[in-house]
């Protein structure tokens, strides 16, 4: 089931609307500035089409009118210039691309740099990121991974509260600036991976249930009812998100997607959404001649996600490997609270350095169950590892980064462990120079009740940890501002030296200095007493 | 995680108790007739063991005392002589088996006969079934499939309300009579398949949640919270049911299990419960040298269930194939209500006769989604087909069987279609002589509120069908009595002739007369106008 949705340019060069709303008796489209709403016609599957595209051009603003009653933005809106509750805007995807010959580095050579648009720079926009290309080139990374940019409420958010998956956040600069960013990065030899959220929708500005059965009560998720990927009508919700993925790759020249928390994508149908996505992206690769990378965030340690179709796998290219982070983190910090209680030994690090997964079918005392599968039949470049990321930093009570917790020498040790490993390393913005500003949890909701719920929920989240002190107020602008990078690192000797250390290790890695770890069996010697691990 | 549970014979020939109750502060076992409760000790995983087995023998009755507060039967009780709320009884599994050399027919040669213990005979017991072996031998079937016999509330139930999976229903005759039945059937050359329910527990006498997190709120099922097969502590619930499956095969010499509604076994863990079951049964096969058959009831048409492990499958031997039934049923009855609306054409039957699944990835208008997968890489004997079964008869409003709806000639046509097909045919008790007593839905609950809920629920169930009239009262003993077979068929000519027709077709099938359909491609010619299907 493949069906483009949203405002789409027709053969007549006008824009026509397609909206799925199977139970609506009547759907009309209102063009801002026009008195009468335009009629739409329903097809057999519940998609409504507007035939009259007269005068509808890029920049036209519109809403849908359901049953003459609800006046709503388009779920597939590609632009929300005035935020999540207001008019949708018609977008022209034409752009003067200069990256015709661009090819990203192969996955096995990738060094990823995760960044959050709002806090990476002072301005907090797509455009401002471009000014940092020199820095990133100097560092040597060859891919950035942008935290979610789908339109979210307000102007401050990690991105996981997005409610318009097709719309690039207005306060970041919207569609054209995101394309400019991608184009510039490609010119600079750096791939762009986008973090997308297909496991839930944000709580504010989410009108999906008025349009149709986007959610199912079959499953309870941390965010309530699950997105409907296998219940009645699910093919249309699947189509919505598959179209979304393809849009980023096709229209924005994005090189890969990082799929948020795939363990919360509830789908027990015959073809898992991730497999269907992977198959669709295979098709696009044939069409464009470019390779695309799909990376899952998964807490399951289940190789099904990254295995071949022939083995019953979903065929994704890679997945995050939290075990590696936790092994390093517990050893250098000594923290053993919460989920860190499952780690803390040199033997854990030894196992993770060899094969990524520590939990490969063994019992987790924290989760109270057997966790994981044997990863030995998967290539090392299918595992993305880090020593910091937005979650592991930002989901600490005060969002404190490693430099606030461990010594400078330990920072270097951790960096070295990651960068010589056989896996795909991923840095978190600022890590390369030991940024010590925190990365805290922030939102900018408009609904006071929701703000209160988020504030209270945030406090409860740390029950299994022993952290002391105040939880920063997620809604406060200060929390957001505190989380911005401080780019003044060159003047601080330790920071500058650390940057040079990262730079040098990345250089060595790209030269192939650590490739032996990828191509032959790793021999480890574990000395728990001495807190020593020998790797050969 | 493999852990026997319940009352188990120790090396000292006394019985010792093992109970999983991870959150209990204290567990004791009370032996009926003794004044003091005996102490039990907890292991690291929350299993409680009684060391003192002194004087505990087969026939001893016992309950567990949780936290000095709840006095409860054993969830793993192998005998509930006084029903679901009363004492559990220690069982000795010794039995004088005479089936040492027994081997069932291979799956591809199987002709299954589904029966319900309570209504198959006037007495409604395991023992009374033995008296009908002559009839079944004469008919020529080589396997019976017994509807669930796990202890349920009261004395009348289809079996899907069982609450003690390890206990053979007391009113049917309990453990020893079930073993006698199996032994006699093996002597008669007939395999015994048992229907087991691992997707939910019955509503009355279900004390599981007092013992531990047997259920998870992750999933909502038609019966409420799901059995916990992938959440915290799930390995212990998995163990409970895996031990159960192994018990039937090992201690009762059961030849195979029919797994009720596997689509409602919610498990998104790394190894699906069905795959783990299949692996465990593989292990048992090596131990005993006997083949066991696992047959799923599945509404997913997903070959994952019956495919090899190497393809990501669960490795079960076969699955029910409702499409075949629905194709035949709609054509001979003209009924097109409810889920039958997805069928009704000769082309449906043609497709199902060739490959079992009609819904092999196509859109179902009744379910409003794409349904199924391509079955062409699976062997025909992996699909079990029928023209009547307990569900398709019993879940009609008045439980009316085919002879009450269609002509005698159509009965023969339907029987012929099933018995010449390349699949494993399954008859429903009485079908072979055109039984026209209904098979209605009956229960015998003790809780008045539950009785009322079942009565009301039953009435609502037929909303999408046009059936007229009264829904028989599920709680009434008459409903149960009405559903018993009337064995007086030899005196009625049409019935006796139909019996001979089945007998002859079964004979021909066993002679290999229809084997060509299994070994080469089936050519069909569909003539919708003439309601004609040619098969070659």
Tab-separated table of C-alpha atoms in Angstrom, chain A residues 32-458:
chain	number	residue	atom	x	y	z
A	32	UNK	CA	-6.335	30.741	4.014
A	33	UNK	CA	-7.854	33.901	2.639
A	34	UNK	CA	-10.634	32.118	0.773
A	35	UNK	CA	-14.194	32.309	1.969
A	36	UNK	CA	-15.525	28.959	0.815
A	37	UNK	CA	-13.970	25.660	1.715
A	38	UNK	CA	-13.072	23.440	-1.244
A	39	UNK	CA	-14.654	20.021	-1.610
A	40	UNK	CA	-12.708	16.789	-1.391
A	41	UNK	CA	-13.690	13.331	-2.607
A	42	UNK	CA	-13.259	10.042	-0.839
A	43	UNK	CA	-11.783	6.905	-2.403
A	44	UNK	CA	-12.457	3.300	-1.381
A	45	UNK	CA	-9.771	3.262	1.307
A	46	UNK	CA	-10.814	6.517	2.953
A	47	UNK	CA	-8.337	8.880	1.271
A	48	UNK	CA	-9.850	12.256	0.464
A	49	UNK	CA	-8.600	14.164	-2.600
A	50	UNK	CA	-9.051	17.758	-3.653
A	51	UNK	CA	-9.478	18.053	-7.394
A	52	UNK	CA	-9.524	21.806	-7.578
A	53	UNK	CA	-5.921	22.989	-7.208
A	54	UNK	CA	-6.605	26.318	-8.807
A	55	UNK	CA	-4.407	29.010	-7.274
A	56	UNK	CA	-2.896	26.688	-4.679
A	57	UNK	CA	0.845	27.280	-4.804
A	58	UNK	CA	3.917	26.994	-2.598
A	59	UNK	CA	3.270	29.221	0.375
A	60	UNK	CA	-0.511	28.735	0.359
A	61	UNK	CA	-1.745	28.070	3.843
A	62	UNK	CA	-4.486	25.523	4.510
A	63	UNK	CA	-6.403	23.482	7.017
A	64	UNK	CA	-8.794	20.574	6.689
A	65	UNK	CA	-12.389	20.780	7.822
A	66	UNK	CA	-13.674	17.426	9.095
A	67	UNK	CA	-17.431	16.908	9.063
A	68	UNK	CA	-17.848	20.681	8.984
A	69	UNK	CA	-16.732	20.655	12.602
A	70	UNK	CA	-12.994	20.271	13.219
A	71	UNK	CA	-10.634	22.733	11.501
A	72	UNK	CA	-7.239	21.090	11.669
A	73	UNK	CA	-3.719	21.294	10.261
A	74	UNK	CA	-2.624	18.518	7.890
A	75	UNK	CA	-1.087	15.468	9.644
A	76	UNK	CA	1.235	15.258	6.624
A	77	UNK	CA	1.983	18.990	6.630
A	78	UNK	CA	5.479	19.754	5.355
A	79	UNK	CA	5.531	23.141	7.001
A	80	UNK	CA	3.926	24.626	10.106
A	81	UNK	CA	5.215	28.221	9.963
A	82	UNK	CA	3.144	29.273	12.970
A	83	UNK	CA	3.506	26.165	15.116
A	84	UNK	CA	1.663	22.954	15.774
A	85	UNK	CA	-1.847	24.354	16.190
A	86	UNK	CA	-1.935	26.705	13.207
A	87	UNK	CA	-2.155	26.673	9.399
A	88	UNK	CA	-0.209	24.181	7.353
A	89	UNK	CA	1.784	25.559	4.446
A	90	UNK	CA	2.215	24.182	0.942
A	91	UNK	CA	5.871	23.408	0.183
A	92	UNK	CA	7.672	23.314	-3.146
A	93	UNK	CA	10.407	20.695	-2.967
A	94	UNK	CA	12.415	22.201	-5.831
A	95	UNK	CA	15.919	23.092	-4.678
A	96	UNK	CA	19.198	23.842	-6.428
A	97	UNK	CA	21.145	20.839	-5.276
A	98	UNK	CA	24.885	20.780	-5.836
A	99	UNK	CA	25.510	17.268	-4.518
A	100	UNK	CA	24.874	15.228	-7.669
A	101	UNK	CA	28.054	13.226	-7.246
A	102	UNK	CA	27.869	12.839	-3.514
A	103	UNK	CA	28.444	9.396	-2.037
A	104	UNK	CA	28.705	8.906	1.730
A	105	UNK	CA	31.494	6.876	3.258
A	106	UNK	CA	30.554	3.213	3.648
A	107	UNK	CA	28.990	2.309	6.991
A	108	UNK	CA	32.117	0.459	8.101
A	109	UNK	CA	34.148	3.667	7.791
A	110	UNK	CA	31.610	5.962	9.394
A	111	UNK	CA	32.384	8.177	12.361
A	112	UNK	CA	29.139	9.748	13.497
A	113	UNK	CA	28.593	12.994	15.400
A	114	UNK	CA	25.244	13.363	17.130
A	115	UNK	CA	23.948	16.898	17.492
A	116	UNK	CA	20.886	18.761	18.638
A	117	UNK	CA	20.026	21.722	16.439
A	118	UNK	CA	18.766	24.034	19.166
A	119	UNK	CA	21.788	23.698	21.453
A	120	UNK	CA	24.632	22.993	19.023
A	121	UNK	CA	24.974	26.719	18.282
A	122	UNK	CA	24.026	29.972	19.905
A	123	UNK	CA	21.436	30.696	17.208
A	124	UNK	CA	20.069	27.166	17.367
A	125	UNK	CA	19.168	26.921	13.671
A	126	UNK	CA	19.930	24.696	10.691
A	127	UNK	CA	21.820	27.549	9.082
A	128	UNK	CA	24.040	28.155	12.100
A	129	UNK	CA	25.193	24.528	11.961
A	130	UNK	CA	26.710	25.201	8.561
A	131	UNK	CA	29.132	27.646	10.227
A	132	UNK	CA	30.553	24.743	12.218
A	133	UNK	CA	31.448	22.602	9.216
A	134	UNK	CA	35.086	23.700	9.493
A	135	UNK	CA	35.242	22.435	13.049
A	136	UNK	CA	33.677	19.115	12.121
A	137	UNK	CA	35.977	18.685	9.142
A	138	UNK	CA	38.971	19.453	11.340
A	139	UNK	CA	37.758	16.846	13.810
A	140	UNK	CA	37.486	14.337	10.996
A	141	UNK	CA	34.019	12.913	11.474
A	142	UNK	CA	32.223	11.960	8.266
A	143	UNK	CA	28.574	11.925	9.335
A	144	UNK	CA	26.366	14.035	11.527
A	145	UNK	CA	23.243	12.598	13.129
A	146	UNK	CA	20.647	15.277	13.785
A	147	UNK	CA	18.249	14.757	16.672
A	148	UNK	CA	14.603	14.855	15.554
A	149	UNK	CA	13.480	17.966	13.733
A	150	UNK	CA	9.845	17.111	13.004
A	151	UNK	CA	7.662	20.038	14.077
A	152	UNK	CA	7.230	20.037	17.838
A	153	UNK	CA	5.337	22.423	20.140
A	154	UNK	CA	7.138	25.667	20.955
A	155	UNK	CA	10.760	26.360	20.098
A	156	UNK	CA	12.672	24.181	22.580
A	157	UNK	CA	12.526	20.405	22.553
A	158	UNK	CA	14.847	17.432	22.214
A	159	UNK	CA	12.630	16.571	19.268
A	160	UNK	CA	10.878	13.481	20.569
A	161	UNK	CA	7.632	15.404	21.051
A	162	UNK	CA	7.210	16.017	17.317
A	163	UNK	CA	3.668	15.889	15.955
A	164	UNK	CA	4.133	16.682	12.250
A	165	UNK	CA	6.575	14.066	10.995
A	166	UNK	CA	6.779	15.643	7.518
A	167	UNK	CA	7.452	19.243	8.662
A	168	UNK	CA	10.954	20.506	9.464
A	169	UNK	CA	10.749	22.543	12.678
A	170	UNK	CA	9.859	26.159	11.910
A	171	UNK	CA	12.064	27.672	14.641
A	172	UNK	CA	15.079	25.788	13.213
A	173	UNK	CA	14.519	27.377	9.801
A	174	UNK	CA	12.111	24.961	8.106
A	175	UNK	CA	12.399	23.090	4.828
A	176	UNK	CA	14.724	25.245	2.725
A	177	UNK	CA	17.309	25.757	5.453
A	178	UNK	CA	17.431	22.038	6.194
A	179	UNK	CA	18.065	21.359	2.506
A	180	UNK	CA	20.785	23.997	2.493
A	181	UNK	CA	22.384	22.305	5.486
A	182	UNK	CA	22.390	18.895	3.794
A	183	UNK	CA	23.770	20.331	0.568
A	184	UNK	CA	26.595	22.156	2.371
A	185	UNK	CA	27.507	19.089	4.395
A	186	UNK	CA	27.626	16.967	1.283
A	187	UNK	CA	29.923	19.511	-0.306
A	188	UNK	CA	32.080	19.173	2.787
A	189	UNK	CA	32.166	15.388	2.523
A	190	UNK	CA	29.967	14.777	5.525
A	191	UNK	CA	26.884	12.575	5.453
A	192	UNK	CA	23.674	13.583	7.218
A	193	UNK	CA	21.683	11.088	9.254
A	194	UNK	CA	18.319	12.121	10.651
A	195	UNK	CA	16.763	10.848	13.859
A	196	UNK	CA	13.098	9.985	13.228
A	197	UNK	CA	10.449	8.956	15.716
A	198	UNK	CA	8.047	6.259	14.556
A	199	UNK	CA	7.122	4.809	17.931
A	200	UNK	CA	4.861	7.560	19.292
A	201	UNK	CA	3.639	11.096	18.709
A	202	UNK	CA	4.120	14.035	21.000
A	203	UNK	CA	1.366	15.017	23.423
A	204	UNK	CA	0.658	18.549	22.188
A	205	UNK	CA	-0.702	19.403	18.754
A	206	UNK	CA	-1.432	15.747	18.110
A	207	UNK	CA	-4.801	15.672	16.342
A	208	UNK	CA	-4.289	12.337	14.636
A	209	UNK	CA	-7.106	10.499	16.397
A	210	UNK	CA	-9.607	12.954	14.954
A	211	UNK	CA	-8.559	11.871	11.456
A	212	UNK	CA	-8.622	8.117	11.908
A	213	UNK	CA	-7.484	5.094	13.942
A	214	UNK	CA	-3.822	6.105	14.089
A	215	UNK	CA	-3.575	4.453	17.508
A	216	UNK	CA	-4.498	1.012	18.801
A	217	UNK	CA	-5.457	-0.108	22.277
A	218	UNK	CA	-3.848	-3.503	21.621
A	219	UNK	CA	-0.659	-2.248	23.203
A	220	UNK	CA	0.168	0.007	26.118
A	221	UNK	CA	3.349	2.005	25.621
A	222	UNK	CA	5.099	4.504	27.910
A	223	UNK	CA	3.207	7.132	25.892
A	224	UNK	CA	-0.230	5.481	26.085
A	225	UNK	CA	-1.948	3.675	23.208
A	226	UNK	CA	0.472	2.573	20.499
A	227	UNK	CA	0.663	3.835	16.939
A	228	UNK	CA	-1.440	1.402	14.949
A	229	UNK	CA	0.949	-0.665	12.855
A	230	UNK	CA	-0.878	-4.000	12.887
A	231	UNK	CA	-4.519	-3.515	13.818
A	232	UNK	CA	-7.488	-2.645	11.576
A	233	UNK	CA	-6.605	0.117	9.094
A	234	UNK	CA	-2.926	-0.175	9.984
A	235	UNK	CA	-1.715	-0.201	6.373
A	236	UNK	CA	-2.627	3.464	6.114
A	237	UNK	CA	-0.708	4.455	9.218
A	238	UNK	CA	2.204	2.367	7.967
A	239	UNK	CA	1.992	4.181	4.645
A	240	UNK	CA	2.051	7.541	6.450
A	241	UNK	CA	5.350	6.775	8.161
A	242	UNK	CA	6.899	4.960	5.193
A	243	UNK	CA	6.126	7.956	2.987
A	244	UNK	CA	7.736	10.093	5.641
A	245	UNK	CA	10.961	8.096	5.643
A	246	UNK	CA	11.133	8.173	1.870
A	247	UNK	CA	10.550	11.935	1.819
A	248	UNK	CA	13.604	12.662	3.942
A	249	UNK	CA	15.817	10.460	1.810
A	250	UNK	CA	14.458	11.618	-1.528
A	251	UNK	CA	13.521	15.261	-1.143
A	252	UNK	CA	16.084	16.265	1.511
A	253	UNK	CA	18.976	14.031	0.324
A	254	UNK	CA	19.320	12.665	3.850
A	255	UNK	CA	21.801	9.759	3.859
A	256	UNK	CA	20.290	7.688	6.585
A	257	UNK	CA	17.752	7.488	9.338
A	258	UNK	CA	18.251	6.754	12.999
A	259	UNK	CA	15.019	5.140	14.165
A	260	UNK	CA	14.099	6.047	17.696
A	261	UNK	CA	13.388	3.234	20.208
A	262	UNK	CA	12.318	0.562	17.755
A	263	UNK	CA	11.434	-1.754	20.639
A	264	UNK	CA	8.418	0.509	21.144
A	265	UNK	CA	7.236	0.110	17.537
A	266	UNK	CA	4.573	-2.458	18.269
A	267	UNK	CA	3.941	-4.620	15.239
A	268	UNK	CA	3.059	-8.283	15.243
A	269	UNK	CA	1.849	-8.306	11.661
A	270	UNK	CA	3.315	-10.538	8.951
A	271	UNK	CA	5.857	-7.928	7.791
A	272	UNK	CA	7.262	-5.764	10.569
A	273	UNK	CA	7.172	-2.053	9.802
A	274	UNK	CA	10.974	-1.944	10.005
A	275	UNK	CA	11.302	-4.665	7.403
A	276	UNK	CA	8.821	-2.935	5.133
A	277	UNK	CA	10.770	0.291	5.592
A	278	UNK	CA	13.982	-1.497	4.769
A	279	UNK	CA	12.443	-3.017	1.632
A	280	UNK	CA	11.104	0.370	0.537
A	281	UNK	CA	14.533	1.929	1.040
A	282	UNK	CA	16.111	-0.901	-0.996
A	283	UNK	CA	13.750	0.156	-3.767
A	284	UNK	CA	14.782	3.789	-3.454
A	285	UNK	CA	18.446	2.808	-3.613
A	286	UNK	CA	17.808	1.198	-6.975
A	287	UNK	CA	16.014	4.340	-8.120
A	288	UNK	CA	18.620	6.886	-7.022
A	289	UNK	CA	21.790	4.775	-7.126
A	290	UNK	CA	22.670	5.961	-3.627
A	291	UNK	CA	23.113	3.857	-0.521
A	292	UNK	CA	21.026	4.737	2.521
A	293	UNK	CA	21.696	3.715	6.086
A	294	UNK	CA	19.013	2.667	8.538
A	295	UNK	CA	20.160	2.594	12.160
A	296	UNK	CA	17.876	1.387	14.933
A	297	UNK	CA	17.901	2.435	18.508
A	298	UNK	CA	16.954	-0.840	20.172
A	299	UNK	CA	17.100	-1.973	23.778
A	300	UNK	CA	16.353	-5.577	22.843
A	301	UNK	CA	19.813	-6.691	21.722
A	302	UNK	CA	17.901	-8.706	19.153
A	303	UNK	CA	19.849	-9.314	15.950
A	304	UNK	CA	16.545	-9.801	14.152
A	305	UNK	CA	16.576	-6.029	13.657
A	306	UNK	CA	19.853	-6.007	11.700
A	307	UNK	CA	19.827	-9.458	10.114
A	308	UNK	CA	19.109	-10.365	6.517
A	309	UNK	CA	15.578	-10.980	5.325
A	310	UNK	CA	16.500	-14.577	4.514
A	311	UNK	CA	17.129	-15.189	8.195
A	312	UNK	CA	13.844	-13.626	9.197
A	313	UNK	CA	15.560	-10.312	9.902
A	314	UNK	CA	14.328	-6.795	9.242
A	315	UNK	CA	17.414	-5.960	7.205
A	316	UNK	CA	18.428	-2.692	8.880
A	317	UNK	CA	22.060	-1.717	8.506
A	318	UNK	CA	22.995	-1.150	12.132
A	319	UNK	CA	21.781	-0.587	15.660
A	320	UNK	CA	22.846	1.313	18.737
A	321	UNK	CA	24.662	-0.859	21.246
A	322	UNK	CA	24.032	0.518	24.709
A	323	UNK	CA	25.920	-2.322	26.404
A	324	UNK	CA	29.190	-0.818	25.176
A	325	UNK	CA	28.367	2.574	26.662
A	326	UNK	CA	27.260	1.086	29.971
A	327	UNK	CA	30.376	-1.078	30.259
A	328	UNK	CA	32.661	1.914	29.746
A	329	UNK	CA	30.554	4.275	31.829
A	330	UNK	CA	30.333	2.058	34.908
A	331	UNK	CA	34.059	1.315	34.843
A	332	UNK	CA	35.165	4.926	34.633
A	333	UNK	CA	32.507	6.428	36.925
A	334	UNK	CA	31.898	3.601	39.378
A	335	UNK	CA	28.175	4.313	39.065
A	336	UNK	CA	26.136	1.166	39.602
A	337	UNK	CA	22.598	2.477	40.158
A	338	UNK	CA	19.537	1.782	38.041
A	339	UNK	CA	20.290	-0.049	34.809
A	340	UNK	CA	24.011	0.416	35.408
A	341	UNK	CA	23.713	-2.317	38.062
A	342	UNK	CA	23.911	-4.878	35.261
A	343	UNK	CA	27.463	-3.726	34.411
A	344	UNK	CA	30.635	-2.639	36.158
A	345	UNK	CA	33.177	-5.380	35.505
A	346	UNK	CA	36.180	-5.463	33.228
A	347	UNK	CA	34.751	-8.703	31.842
A	348	UNK	CA	31.728	-6.763	30.633
A	349	UNK	CA	33.918	-4.396	28.667
A	350	UNK	CA	35.965	-7.279	27.288
A	351	UNK	CA	32.815	-8.985	26.026
A	352	UNK	CA	31.391	-5.805	24.563
A	353	UNK	CA	34.652	-4.873	22.849
A	354	UNK	CA	34.596	-8.243	21.127
A	355	UNK	CA	30.979	-8.521	20.085
A	356	UNK	CA	28.998	-5.435	21.085
A	357	UNK	CA	26.266	-7.177	23.052
A	358	UNK	CA	27.012	-8.186	26.618
A	359	UNK	CA	23.431	-9.327	27.051
A	360	UNK	CA	23.397	-11.936	24.309
A	361	UNK	CA	20.851	-14.282	25.867
A	362	UNK	CA	21.991	-14.036	29.494
A	363	UNK	CA	19.916	-13.088	32.520
A	364	UNK	CA	19.678	-9.415	33.428
A	365	UNK	CA	19.154	-8.855	37.123
A	366	UNK	CA	17.966	-5.323	36.493
A	367	UNK	CA	15.382	-6.334	33.914
A	368	UNK	CA	14.596	-9.623	35.634
A	369	UNK	CA	14.705	-11.607	32.440
A	370	UNK	CA	16.906	-13.145	29.791
A	371	UNK	CA	17.991	-10.415	27.399
A	372	UNK	CA	19.426	-10.497	23.904
A	373	UNK	CA	20.607	-12.778	21.155
A	374	UNK	CA	23.956	-13.978	19.834
A	375	UNK	CA	25.517	-11.246	17.662
A	376	UNK	CA	28.395	-13.318	16.334
A	377	UNK	CA	26.927	-13.687	12.856
A	378	UNK	CA	26.619	-9.942	12.350
A	379	UNK	CA	29.375	-7.650	11.091
A	380	UNK	CA	31.042	-5.308	13.588
A	381	UNK	CA	29.968	-2.248	11.611
A	382	UNK	CA	26.349	-3.123	12.402
A	383	UNK	CA	26.897	-1.907	15.947
A	384	UNK	CA	27.042	1.804	16.729
A	385	UNK	CA	28.813	2.595	20.001
A	386	UNK	CA	29.352	5.704	22.062
A	387	UNK	CA	30.648	6.876	25.410
A	388	UNK	CA	28.133	9.725	25.600
A	389	UNK	CA	24.891	10.438	23.752
A	390	UNK	CA	21.855	12.644	24.254
A	391	UNK	CA	20.111	9.970	26.360
A	392	UNK	CA	22.992	8.886	28.541
A	393	UNK	CA	23.855	12.490	29.302
A	394	UNK	CA	20.461	14.141	29.122
A	395	UNK	CA	18.641	11.508	31.103
A	396	UNK	CA	20.910	12.013	34.078
A	397	UNK	CA	19.085	14.108	36.642
A	398	UNK	CA	21.124	17.258	36.019
A	399	UNK	CA	22.257	16.368	32.502
A	400	UNK	CA	25.890	16.396	33.544
A	401	UNK	CA	28.382	15.267	30.938
A	402	UNK	CA	31.363	12.968	31.532
A	403	UNK	CA	33.883	15.791	32.115
A	404	UNK	CA	31.867	16.810	35.178
A	405	UNK	CA	32.097	13.307	36.594
A	406	UNK	CA	35.466	11.813	35.677
A	407	UNK	CA	39.046	12.907	35.306
A	408	UNK	CA	40.582	14.162	32.130
A	409	UNK	CA	42.663	10.984	31.878
A	410	UNK	CA	39.543	8.853	32.052
A	411	UNK	CA	37.959	10.900	29.280
A	412	UNK	CA	40.880	10.021	27.058
A	413	UNK	CA	40.707	6.371	28.076
A	414	UNK	CA	36.996	6.217	27.239
A	415	UNK	CA	37.487	8.017	23.917
A	416	UNK	CA	40.304	5.668	23.013
A	417	UNK	CA	38.261	2.603	23.866
A	418	UNK	CA	35.489	3.751	21.558
A	419	UNK	CA	37.656	4.944	18.690
A	420	UNK	CA	39.852	1.856	18.433
A	421	UNK	CA	36.847	-0.489	18.699
A	422	UNK	CA	35.679	-2.520	15.699
A	423	UNK	CA	32.275	-0.816	15.783
A	424	UNK	CA	30.930	2.431	14.329
A	425	UNK	CA	31.775	5.168	16.842
A	426	UNK	CA	29.398	7.998	17.574
A	427	UNK	CA	30.372	11.184	19.398
A	428	UNK	CA	27.914	13.457	21.145
A	429	UNK	CA	28.320	17.131	20.232
A	430	UNK	CA	30.977	18.801	22.349
A	431	UNK	CA	32.410	15.513	23.591
A	432	UNK	CA	35.424	16.038	21.332
A	433	UNK	CA	36.676	18.912	23.476
A	434	UNK	CA	35.255	17.852	26.831
A	435	UNK	CA	32.297	20.211	26.871
A	436	UNK	CA	31.209	20.598	30.464
A	437	UNK	CA	27.984	22.482	29.995
A	438	UNK	CA	25.209	20.004	30.795
A	439	UNK	CA	22.695	18.660	28.292
A	440	UNK	CA	19.422	18.846	30.158
A	441	UNK	CA	15.867	17.855	29.382
A	442	UNK	CA	13.814	20.763	28.059
A	443	UNK	CA	10.400	21.350	26.530
A	444	UNK	CA	8.358	24.366	25.565
A	445	UNK	CA	4.763	23.231	25.782
A	446	UNK	CA	1.800	25.558	25.593
A	447	UNK	CA	-0.587	23.584	27.755
A	448	UNK	CA	-0.089	24.306	31.496
A	449	UNK	CA	-1.479	20.910	32.578
A	450	UNK	CA	0.970	19.162	30.271
A	451	UNK	CA	3.844	21.295	31.541
A	452	UNK	CA	2.989	20.254	35.086
A	453	UNK	CA	2.772	16.584	34.123
A	454	UNK	CA	6.164	16.726	32.401
A	455	UNK	CA	7.738	18.477	35.393
A	456	UNK	CA	6.362	15.887	37.812
A	457	UNK	CA	7.144	12.947	35.542
A	458	UNK	CA	10.716	14.117	35.195
